[in-house]
Coordinates of C-alpha atoms in Angstrom, one line a residue:
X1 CA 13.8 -29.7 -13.3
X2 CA 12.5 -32.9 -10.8
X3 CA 10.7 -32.5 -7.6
X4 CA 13.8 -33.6 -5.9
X5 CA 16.3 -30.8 -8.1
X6 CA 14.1 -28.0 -6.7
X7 CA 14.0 -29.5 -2.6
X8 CA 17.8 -29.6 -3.3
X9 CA 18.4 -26.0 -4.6
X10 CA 16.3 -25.1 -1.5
X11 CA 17.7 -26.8 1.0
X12 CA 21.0 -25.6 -0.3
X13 CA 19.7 -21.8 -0.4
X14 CA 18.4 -22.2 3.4
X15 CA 21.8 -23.3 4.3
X16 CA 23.2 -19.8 3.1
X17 CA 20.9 -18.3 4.9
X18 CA 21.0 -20.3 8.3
X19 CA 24.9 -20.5 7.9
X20 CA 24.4 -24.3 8.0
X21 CA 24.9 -27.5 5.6
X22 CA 21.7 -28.7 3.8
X23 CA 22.0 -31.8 5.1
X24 CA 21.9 -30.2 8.4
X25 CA 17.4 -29.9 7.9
X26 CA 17.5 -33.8 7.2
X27 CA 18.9 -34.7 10.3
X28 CA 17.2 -36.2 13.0
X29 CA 19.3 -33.6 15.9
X30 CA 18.0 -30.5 16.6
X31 CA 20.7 -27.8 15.4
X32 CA 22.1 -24.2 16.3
X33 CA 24.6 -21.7 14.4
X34 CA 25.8 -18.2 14.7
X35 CA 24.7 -16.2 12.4
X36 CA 26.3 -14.1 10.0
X37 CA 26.7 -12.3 6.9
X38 CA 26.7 -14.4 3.8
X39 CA 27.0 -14.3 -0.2
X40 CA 24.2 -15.5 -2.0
X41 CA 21.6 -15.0 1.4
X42 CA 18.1 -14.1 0.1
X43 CA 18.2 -10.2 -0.2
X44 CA 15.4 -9.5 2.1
X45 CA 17.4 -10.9 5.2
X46 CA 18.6 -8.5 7.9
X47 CA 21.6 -10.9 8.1
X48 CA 22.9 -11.1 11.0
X49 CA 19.5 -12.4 12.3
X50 CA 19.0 -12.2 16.1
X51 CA 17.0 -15.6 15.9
X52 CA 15.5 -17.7 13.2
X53 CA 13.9 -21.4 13.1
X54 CA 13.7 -23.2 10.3
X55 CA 12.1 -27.0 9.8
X56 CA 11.9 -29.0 6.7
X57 CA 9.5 -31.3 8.7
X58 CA 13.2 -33.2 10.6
X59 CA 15.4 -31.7 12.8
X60 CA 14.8 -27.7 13.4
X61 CA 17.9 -25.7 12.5
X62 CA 18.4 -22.4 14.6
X63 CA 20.9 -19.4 13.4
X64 CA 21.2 -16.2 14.9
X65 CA 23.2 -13.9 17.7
X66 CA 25.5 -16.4 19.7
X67 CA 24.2 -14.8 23.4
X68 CA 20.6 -15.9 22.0
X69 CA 21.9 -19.7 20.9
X70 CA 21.4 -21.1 24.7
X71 CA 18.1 -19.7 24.5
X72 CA 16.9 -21.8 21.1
X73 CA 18.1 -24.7 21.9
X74 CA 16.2 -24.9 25.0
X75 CA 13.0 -24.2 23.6
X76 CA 13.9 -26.8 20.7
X77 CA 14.2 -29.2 23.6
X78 CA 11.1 -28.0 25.1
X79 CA 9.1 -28.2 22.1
X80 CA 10.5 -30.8 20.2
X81 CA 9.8 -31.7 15.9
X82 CA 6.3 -29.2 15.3
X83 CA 5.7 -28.0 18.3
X84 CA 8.2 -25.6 18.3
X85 CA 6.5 -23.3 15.8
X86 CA 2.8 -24.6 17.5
X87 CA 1.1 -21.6 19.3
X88 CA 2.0 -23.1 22.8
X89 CA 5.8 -23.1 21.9
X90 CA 5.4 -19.8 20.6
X91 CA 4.0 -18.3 23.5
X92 CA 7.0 -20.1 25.7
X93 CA 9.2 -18.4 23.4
X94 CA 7.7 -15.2 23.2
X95 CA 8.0 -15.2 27.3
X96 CA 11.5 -16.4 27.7
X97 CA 12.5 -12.8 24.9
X98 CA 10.1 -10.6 26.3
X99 CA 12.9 -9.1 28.8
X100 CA 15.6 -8.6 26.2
X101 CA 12.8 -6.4 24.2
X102 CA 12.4 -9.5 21.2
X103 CA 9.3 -11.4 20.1
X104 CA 8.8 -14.0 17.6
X105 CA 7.5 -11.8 14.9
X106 CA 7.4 -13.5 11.6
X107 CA 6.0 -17.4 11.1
X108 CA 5.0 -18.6 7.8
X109 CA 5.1 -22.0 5.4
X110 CA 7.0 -22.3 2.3
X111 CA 5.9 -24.0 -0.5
X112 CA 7.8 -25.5 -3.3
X113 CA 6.3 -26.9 -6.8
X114 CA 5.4 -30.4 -7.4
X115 CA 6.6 -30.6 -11.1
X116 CA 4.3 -33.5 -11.4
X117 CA 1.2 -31.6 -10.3
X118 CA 1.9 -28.1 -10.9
X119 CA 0.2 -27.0 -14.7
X120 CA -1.7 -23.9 -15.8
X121 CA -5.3 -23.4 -14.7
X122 CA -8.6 -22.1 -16.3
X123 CA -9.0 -18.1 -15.9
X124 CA -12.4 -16.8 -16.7
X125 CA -10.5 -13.5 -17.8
X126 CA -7.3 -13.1 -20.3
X127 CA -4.1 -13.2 -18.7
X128 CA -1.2 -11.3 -19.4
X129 CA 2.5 -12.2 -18.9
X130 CA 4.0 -8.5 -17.8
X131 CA 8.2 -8.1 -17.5
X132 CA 9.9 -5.6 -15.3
X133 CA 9.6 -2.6 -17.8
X134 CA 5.4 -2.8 -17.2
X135 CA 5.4 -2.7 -13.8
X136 CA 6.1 0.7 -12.9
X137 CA 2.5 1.6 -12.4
X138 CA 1.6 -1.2 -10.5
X139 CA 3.0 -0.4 -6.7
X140 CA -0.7 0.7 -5.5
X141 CA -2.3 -0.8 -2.0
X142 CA -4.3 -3.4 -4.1
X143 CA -1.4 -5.3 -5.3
X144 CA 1.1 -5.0 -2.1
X145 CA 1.1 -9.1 -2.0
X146 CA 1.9 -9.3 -5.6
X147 CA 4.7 -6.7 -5.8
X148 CA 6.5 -5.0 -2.6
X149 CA 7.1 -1.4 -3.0
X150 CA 10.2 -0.8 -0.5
X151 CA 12.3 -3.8 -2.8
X152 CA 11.2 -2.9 -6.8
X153 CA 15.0 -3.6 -7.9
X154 CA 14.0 -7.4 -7.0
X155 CA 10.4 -7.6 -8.7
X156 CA 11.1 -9.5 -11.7
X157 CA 7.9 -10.8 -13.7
X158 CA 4.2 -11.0 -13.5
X159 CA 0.9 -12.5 -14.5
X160 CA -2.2 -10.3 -14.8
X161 CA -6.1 -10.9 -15.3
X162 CA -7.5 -7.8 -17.4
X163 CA -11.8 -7.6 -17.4
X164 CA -11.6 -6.2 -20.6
X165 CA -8.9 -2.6 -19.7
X166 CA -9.5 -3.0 -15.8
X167 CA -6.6 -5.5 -14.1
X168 CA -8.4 -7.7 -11.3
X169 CA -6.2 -10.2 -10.6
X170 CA -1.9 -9.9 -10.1
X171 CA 0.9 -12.5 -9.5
X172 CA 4.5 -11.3 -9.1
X173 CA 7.7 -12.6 -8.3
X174 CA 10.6 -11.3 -7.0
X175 CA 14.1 -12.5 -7.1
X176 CA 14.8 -13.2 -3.8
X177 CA 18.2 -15.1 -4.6
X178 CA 19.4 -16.2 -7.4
X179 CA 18.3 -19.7 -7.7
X180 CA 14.6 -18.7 -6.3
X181 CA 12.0 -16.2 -6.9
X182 CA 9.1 -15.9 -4.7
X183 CA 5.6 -15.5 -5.9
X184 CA 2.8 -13.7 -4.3
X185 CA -0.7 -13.0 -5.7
X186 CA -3.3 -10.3 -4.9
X187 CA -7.2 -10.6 -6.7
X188 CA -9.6 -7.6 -6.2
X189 CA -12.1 -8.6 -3.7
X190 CA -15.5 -8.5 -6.0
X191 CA -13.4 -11.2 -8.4
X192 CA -12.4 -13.5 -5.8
X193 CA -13.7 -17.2 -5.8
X194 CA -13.5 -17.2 -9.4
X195 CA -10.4 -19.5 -9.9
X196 CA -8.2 -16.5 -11.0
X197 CA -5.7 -16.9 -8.1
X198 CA -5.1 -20.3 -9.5
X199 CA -4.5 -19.1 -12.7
X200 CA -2.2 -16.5 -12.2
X201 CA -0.2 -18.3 -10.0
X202 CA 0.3 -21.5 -12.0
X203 CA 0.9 -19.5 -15.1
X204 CA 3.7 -17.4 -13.1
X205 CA 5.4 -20.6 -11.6
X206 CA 5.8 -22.4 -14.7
X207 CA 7.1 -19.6 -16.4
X208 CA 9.9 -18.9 -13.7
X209 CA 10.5 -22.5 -13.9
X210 CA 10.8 -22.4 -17.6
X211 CA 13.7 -19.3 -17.0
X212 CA 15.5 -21.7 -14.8
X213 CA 14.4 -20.2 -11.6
X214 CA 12.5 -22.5 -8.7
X215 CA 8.9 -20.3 -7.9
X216 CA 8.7 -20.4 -4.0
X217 CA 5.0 -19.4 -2.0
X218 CA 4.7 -18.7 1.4
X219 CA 1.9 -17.8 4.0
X220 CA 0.7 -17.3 7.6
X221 CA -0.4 -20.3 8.6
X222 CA -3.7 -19.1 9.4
X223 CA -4.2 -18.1 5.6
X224 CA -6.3 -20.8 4.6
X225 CA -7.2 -19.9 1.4
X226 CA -3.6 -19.0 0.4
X227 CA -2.6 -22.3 1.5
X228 CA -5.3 -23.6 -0.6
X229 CA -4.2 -21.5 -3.7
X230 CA -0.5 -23.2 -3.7
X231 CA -2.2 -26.4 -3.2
X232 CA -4.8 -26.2 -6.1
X233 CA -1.9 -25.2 -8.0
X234 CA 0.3 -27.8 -7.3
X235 CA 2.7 -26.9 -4.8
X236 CA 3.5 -28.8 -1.5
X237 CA 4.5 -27.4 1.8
X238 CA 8.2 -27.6 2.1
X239 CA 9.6 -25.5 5.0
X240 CA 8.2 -23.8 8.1
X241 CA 10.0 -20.5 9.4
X242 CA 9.9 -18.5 12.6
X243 CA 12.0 -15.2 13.4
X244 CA 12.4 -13.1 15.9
X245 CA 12.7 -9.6 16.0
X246 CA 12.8 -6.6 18.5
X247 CA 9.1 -6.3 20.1
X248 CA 8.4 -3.1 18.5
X249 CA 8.8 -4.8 15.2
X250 CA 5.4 -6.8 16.2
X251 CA 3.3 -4.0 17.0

C-alpha cells in the first residue's frame, strides 16, 4: 500500500463521516454539510453530529445540525486555514455555543503511516503479537489508551512488552471502520523512556498494514510525547479534528 493509497482511503473514510466528497478537504473553499446518518461512518460517531471540523491542512470541512451550519461558517471565516482549531479560534467558538449549552469538546491530530519511513523498532523487552481471543484480561485502568472498555466488540489486535511474566508496555487497535483501525499505546510509568512505545506501535502498524487495514494515531495536541511516538515511528500528521458537544460533555 503507497503513502498516497492510504491519504486516499482516508480522505474517502472522512467523507462518510462528514457527509462530504473527498475532494471536498483538497479544496481551497471553506465547506459546510448537514449531517447525517451514514453506512460505513467510523463506529464511535454519535452520527448525527451537532458540529464537527475537519482540516487536511486546505480548506476546513464542517458537518453537523443544519440550525448550527450559519454558525461554522462564520467562525471558518473568522479564523481562516489553522486558526480555526488555534486556541484563540477555539475560545471565539466556545463563546458564540455557550448559550445553546455546547462547547467544543474534542480536538485532536490524526496521523497516518509514511510507508516509506514507518519499520519496526528496537524493544529492550520481548514483544508479543496478542489477537482478540487474549484480550479479555486486559481492560484494566493501565491500559485504557491501548484498549477502550465501553467498545471491546471493536478491539481487534495487539502488541505487548512482557519483563519476563509482567506486561509493561500495550498497543491496541480497534476497528474503527472497515478500511482503518486506530492504534493507541499505554507503557507503565517506571518503563517509560525506554523506546518501548516505539516498538509496540511500529510493530502494531505494520502488522494492520500487512492485514490490509490502514493503522491511524491520534492525540491532543498538547501531547508531545505522543506526537513524538507516531513521528519516531514513522507516521505523519494527516488530519486535524474539532467537535462539539453539549457543555456537560466537557466537564
Amino acid at each position: 500500500m503507497t503513502g498516497k493509497e492510504i491519504l486516499q482511503i482516508a480522505l474517502r473514510q472522512s467523507a462518510v463521516d462528514c457527509c462530504c466528497a473527498p475532494e471536498d478537504f483538497l479544496s481551497s473553499e471553506n465547506a459546510v454539510f448537514p449531517s447525517q446518518r451514514r453506512l460505513g461512518a467510523r463506529k464511535y460517531l454519535a452520527l448525527p453530529q451537532l458540529l464537527d471540523f475537519v482540516s487536511y491542512g486546505h480548506a476546513t470541512v464542517a458537518s453537523g445540525r443544519e440550525d448550527l451550519l450559519p454558525l461554522a461558517r462564520k467562525h471558518m471565516e473568522a479564523f481562516p486555514g489553522h486558526s480555526a482549531f488555534e486556541a484563540a479560534g477555539i475560545v471565539s467558538l466556545a463563546r458564540a455555543l455557550a448559550p445553546l449549552n455546547l462547547a467544543p469538546v474534542y480536538d485532536g491530530e490524526y496521523f497516518l503511516p509514511d510507508p516509506e519511513r514507518l519499520q519496526a523498532r528496537a524493544c529492550p523487552f520481548p514483544l508479543r503479537l496478542l489477537e482478540k481471543d487474549a484480550l479479555a484480561d486486559l481492560y484494566r485502568p493501565e491500559w485504557s489508551n491501548a484498549l477502550c472498555e465501553h467498545r471491546r466488540e471493536l478491539d481487534r489486535l495487539a502488541v505487548g512488552a512482557y519483563d519476563g511474566d509482567t506486561l509493561v508496555g500495550l498497543a491496541g487497535c480497534s476497528a474503527d471502520c472497515e478500511t482503518m483501525w486506530q492504534i493507541g499505546v499505554d507503557v507503565l510509568p517506571t518503563y517509560r523512556n525506554l523506546g518501548i512505545a516505539k516498538a509496540l506501535t511500529s510493530r502494531l502498524a505494520l502488522e494492520t498494514l500487512r492485514r490490509g487495514k490502514v493503522p491511524f494515531y491520534c492525540c491532543g495536541w498538547a501531547n508531545v510525547p505522543s506526537a513524538r511516538n507516531a513521528l519516531a515511528c514513522g507516521f505523519r500528521p494527516a488530519w486535524a479534528q474539532l467537535t462539539v458537544k453539549p457543555t456537560e460533555d466537557s466537564l
